Amino acid sequence: MKVLVASSEAVPFAKTGGLADVAGALPKALRRIGVEADCILPFYRSVDRVRFPLSGPGQAIRVPIGHQEETGSVEEAKAEAGAHAFLVANDRYFDREFLYGTRDGDYVDNCERFAFFCRGVMEWILRSGRRYDVVHCNDWQTALIPVYLKTLYAGHEPFQSLGSVYTVHNLGYQGLFWNHELPMTGLGWDLFTPQGLEFYGKINLMKGGLVFADILSTVSATYSREIQREEYGYGLEGVLYERREDLYGIVNGIDYDEWNPATDRWIAANYSAADLSGKNACRRELLGEFGLTKGEGPVVGIIGRMTGQKGFDLLEQAGDWLAGRPLRLVILGAGERKYEDAIVALGEKYPDRIAIRVAYDDVLAHKIEAGADAYLMPSRYEPCGLNQIYSLKYGTVPIVRNTGGLADTVVDDDGNPGEGTGFAFHEYDAEGLKDAVSRALDAFADRPRWEGIVRRGMEKDFSWEASARQYVGLYEKALRKRGRKG
Ligand code: ADP
């Protein structure tokens, strides 16, 4: 089987979030279990041309955009350890400072940029002679590929039996655009209906992926169920419910080459479940780094985009209460200004208790995972979430809201005595958060119990191989839908 993973970002070439981790790691994991897999993404300015040399001349492509034709090329870039990716190049669209937009907002031509990317992938397959069995698309930026497959390009030989899988990594970002952008995509107005891409008078690209792909998935089983309900569906719950027979949930794997306290090169001392002694050195270094010299109790870490999704409003509401408990908070994140300001103000009010770093800092993220005793992730919704899984591996007990991937990866130790790996609360409110933190503090005071929770978490295995095998199962289902043997 030969699979093409199409994504708007992929590690190590370009990253803004968890999607890049998945799009980078999945093809690698597929290749390890004997599936041929390529990855294709836009050729952004930020792709390092020295670190990732291009191999040979690229394939020229001509892509209709409305009544115009845009030219570009698809290049192949090599990365370390045999990894490679195809890059769709067009300087007008992708030679920019950022991937999707500046702090002031999204690039205004994002619909055109990603329509070019999607149609460019189709043209490249058509012209290059490369053949795939399945194309695996991700989030709104690549959602037009399954649409093109079944409409504009349906008659072309390479696409007649090509299966498609579409994965939702975050339903909060759907690719909504004004309807006057539709002709530019080359699609006809017959698709601008509630059964097609229309969504309250606008074009919804993600909806196109959900309607047209053979098989759908999202990044945890719980999230795949939640998004069929109004509370989590962001208006797409009806479409998702209708396609529930084709909708699956596969939790993301973790790249243990990067996230493993036994080998992590960024932390003060390495450690493992068999010998936890190094974790103390990591804790000391972390407290020093954040200037927290006084205080008692567990160090609680938080890392993440400062948005409503990640529960920073709950943190703000519970801030005074948290500062009065025997614990210290270390927070690393950047995002929406209102959350940044509120959290910074909290740190200024309680300088001995709460320390904030407003930044995106990979190395510091490793130091927090290693040096903290517990990790707080009170997300409003969480498709999968990575940091709670890193935390398990680092013996840093996760305290989470019981939603999406958090519900699927963390077991509450009060609900499951002797089996838990963390603490979870249900209702999205400050009282729930306080209750879970209080229960974690009780457990922290009981050393044998706490150590049991730490060890059980460290022993859990979330490596990519299991998830990659489940994706192969989805690719087989997609092929069967196209009348082929899986
Ligand atoms: P999402 O993709 O919704 O942002 P995930 O938990 O799936 O959330 O993945 C976020 C990834 O980005 C994790 O690898 C996390 O460590 C990293 N990350 C987020 N914010 C920061 C930050 N300020 N500094 C360093 N790493 C960050």
CSV table of N, CA and C and ligand atoms in Angstrom, one decimal, residues 15-21 169-170 173 252 259 303-307 309-310 332-334 357-366 369 375 377 381-388 390, ligand 1:
chain,number,residue,atom,x,y,z
A,15,LYS,N,6.3,24.0,11.7
A,15,LYS,CA,5.4,23.6,12.8
A,15,LYS,C,4.8,24.8,13.5
A,16,THR,N,3.5,24.8,13.7
A,16,THR,CA,2.9,25.7,14.7
A,16,THR,C,2.2,25.0,15.8
A,17,GLY,N,1.9,23.7,15.7
A,17,GLY,CA,1.2,23.0,16.7
A,17,GLY,C,1.2,21.5,16.5
A,18,GLY,N,0.3,20.8,17.2
A,18,GLY,CA,0.3,19.3,17.3
A,18,GLY,C,0.1,18.7,15.9
A,19,LEU,N,-0.6,19.3,15.0
A,19,LEU,CA,-0.8,18.8,13.7
A,19,LEU,C,0.6,18.4,13.0
A,20,ALA,N,1.5,19.3,13.2
A,20,ALA,CA,2.9,19.1,12.6
A,20,ALA,C,3.5,17.8,13.2
A,21,ASP,N,3.3,17.6,14.5
A,21,ASP,CA,3.9,16.4,15.2
A,21,ASP,C,3.3,15.2,14.5
A,169,HIS,N,-8.2,17.5,13.3
A,169,HIS,CA,-7.3,17.6,14.5
A,169,HIS,C,-7.9,18.7,15.4
A,170,ASN,N,-8.7,19.5,14.9
A,170,ASN,CA,-9.4,20.6,15.8
A,170,ASN,C,-10.6,21.1,15.1
A,173,TYR,N,-11.3,25.1,14.1
A,173,TYR,CA,-10.8,25.8,12.9
A,173,TYR,C,-11.2,25.1,11.7
A,252,ASN,N,-3.2,10.2,19.1
A,252,ASN,CA,-1.9,10.5,18.6
A,252,ASN,C,-0.8,9.7,19.3
A,259,TRP,N,10.7,12.8,23.4
A,259,TRP,CA,10.1,13.0,24.7
A,259,TRP,C,10.3,11.8,25.6
A,303,ILE,N,1.7,24.2,30.1
A,303,ILE,CA,2.3,24.7,28.8
A,303,ILE,C,1.2,24.7,27.8
A,304,GLY,N,1.2,25.7,27.0
A,304,GLY,CA,0.2,25.7,25.9
A,304,GLY,C,-0.2,27.0,25.3
A,305,ARG,N,-0.9,26.9,24.2
A,305,ARG,CA,-1.4,28.1,23.6
A,305,ARG,C,-2.4,28.8,24.5
A,306,MET,N,-2.2,30.1,24.8
A,306,MET,CA,-3.1,30.8,25.7
A,306,MET,C,-4.4,31.2,24.9
A,307,THR,N,-5.3,30.2,24.9
A,307,THR,CA,-6.6,30.5,24.2
A,307,THR,C,-7.7,29.9,25.1
A,309,GLN,N,-9.7,27.6,24.5
A,309,GLN,CA,-9.7,26.2,24.4
A,309,GLN,C,-9.0,25.5,25.5
A,310,LYS,N,-7.9,26.1,25.9
A,310,LYS,CA,-7.0,25.5,26.8
A,310,LYS,C,-7.3,25.7,28.3
A,332,LEU,N,4.1,28.3,31.0
A,332,LEU,CA,4.7,28.7,29.7
A,332,LEU,C,3.7,28.7,28.6
A,333,GLY,N,3.5,29.8,28.0
A,333,GLY,CA,2.5,29.9,26.9
A,333,GLY,C,2.5,31.2,26.2
A,334,ALA,N,1.9,31.3,25.1
A,334,ALA,CA,1.7,32.5,24.4
A,334,ALA,C,0.4,32.3,23.6
A,357,ARG,N,6.1,32.5,32.0
A,357,ARG,CA,7.0,32.9,30.8
A,357,ARG,C,6.1,33.0,29.6
A,358,VAL,N,5.9,34.2,29.1
A,358,VAL,CA,5.1,34.3,27.8
A,358,VAL,C,6.1,34.2,26.7
A,359,ALA,N,6.1,33.0,26.1
A,359,ALA,CA,7.0,32.7,25.0
A,359,ALA,C,6.7,31.3,24.4
A,360,TYR,N,7.3,31.1,23.2
A,360,TYR,CA,7.2,29.7,22.7
A,360,TYR,C,8.6,29.2,22.8
A,361,ASP,N,8.9,28.2,23.7
A,361,ASP,CA,10.2,27.8,24.0
A,361,ASP,C,10.3,26.3,24.2
A,362,ASP,N,10.7,25.6,23.2
A,362,ASP,CA,10.8,24.1,23.2
A,362,ASP,C,11.6,23.6,24.3
A,363,VAL,N,12.7,24.2,24.6
A,363,VAL,CA,13.6,23.6,25.6
A,363,VAL,C,13.0,23.8,27.0
A,364,LEU,N,12.4,24.9,27.2
A,364,LEU,CA,11.8,25.2,28.5
A,364,LEU,C,10.6,24.2,28.7
A,365,ALA,N,9.9,23.9,27.6
A,365,ALA,CA,8.8,22.9,27.7
A,365,ALA,C,9.3,21.6,28.2
A,366,HIS,N,10.5,21.2,27.7
A,366,HIS,CA,11.1,19.9,28.2
A,366,HIS,C,11.4,20.0,29.7
A,369,GLU,N,8.3,19.7,31.8
A,369,GLU,CA,7.8,18.4,31.9
A,369,GLU,C,8.6,17.5,32.9
A,375,TYR,N,1.0,18.2,36.4
A,375,TYR,CA,0.8,19.0,35.1
A,375,TYR,C,-0.7,19.3,35.0
A,377,MET,N,-4.0,20.7,33.0
A,377,MET,CA,-4.5,20.9,31.6
A,377,MET,C,-6.0,20.9,31.7
A,381,TYR,N,-12.1,22.0,25.5
A,381,TYR,CA,-12.2,20.8,24.7
A,381,TYR,C,-10.8,20.4,24.3
A,382,GLU,N,-10.5,19.1,24.0
A,382,GLU,CA,-9.1,18.7,23.7
A,382,GLU,C,-9.2,17.5,22.7
A,383,PRO,N,-9.0,17.8,21.4
A,383,PRO,CA,-9.1,16.7,20.5
A,383,PRO,C,-8.2,15.5,20.9
A,384,CYS,N,-7.0,15.7,21.2
A,384,CYS,CA,-6.1,14.7,21.7
A,384,CYS,C,-5.3,15.2,22.8
A,385,GLY,N,-4.5,16.2,22.6
A,385,GLY,CA,-3.6,16.8,23.6
A,385,GLY,C,-2.3,16.0,23.6
A,386,LEU,N,-1.2,16.6,23.7
A,386,LEU,CA,0.1,15.9,23.8
A,386,LEU,C,0.7,16.1,25.1
A,387,ASN,N,0.6,17.2,25.7
A,387,ASN,CA,1.4,17.5,26.9
A,387,ASN,C,1.0,16.5,28.1
A,388,GLN,N,-0.2,16.2,28.2
A,388,GLN,CA,-0.6,15.2,29.2
A,388,GLN,C,0.1,13.9,29.0
A,390,TYR,N,3.0,13.5,27.3
A,390,TYR,CA,4.5,13.7,27.7
A,390,TYR,C,4.6,13.6,29.2
B,1,ADP,P1,-2.5,22.1,20.3
B,1,ADP,O1,-2.0,21.4,19.0
B,1,ADP,O2,-4.0,22.2,20.4
B,1,ADP,O3,-1.8,23.4,20.5
B,1,ADP,P2,-1.3,19.9,21.7
B,1,ADP,O4,-1.2,19.5,23.1
B,1,ADP,O5,-1.9,18.8,20.8
B,1,ADP,O6,-2.1,21.2,21.5
B,1,ADP,O7,0.2,20.2,21.1
B,1,ADP,C1,0.8,21.4,21.4
B,1,ADP,C2,2.3,21.2,21.1
B,1,ADP,O8,3.0,22.5,21.1
B,1,ADP,C3,3.0,20.4,22.3
B,1,ADP,O9,4.1,19.8,21.7
B,1,ADP,C4,3.4,21.5,23.2
B,1,ADP,O10,4.5,21.2,24.1
B,1,ADP,C5,3.8,22.6,22.3
B,1,ADP,N1,3.7,24.0,22.8
B,1,ADP,C6,2.5,24.7,22.9
B,1,ADP,N2,2.8,25.9,23.4
B,1,ADP,C7,4.1,26.0,23.7
B,1,ADP,C8,5.0,27.0,24.2
B,1,ADP,N3,4.6,28.2,24.6
B,1,ADP,N4,6.4,26.7,24.2
B,1,ADP,C9,6.8,25.4,23.8
B,1,ADP,N5,6.0,24.5,23.4
B,1,ADP,C10,4.7,24.7,23.3
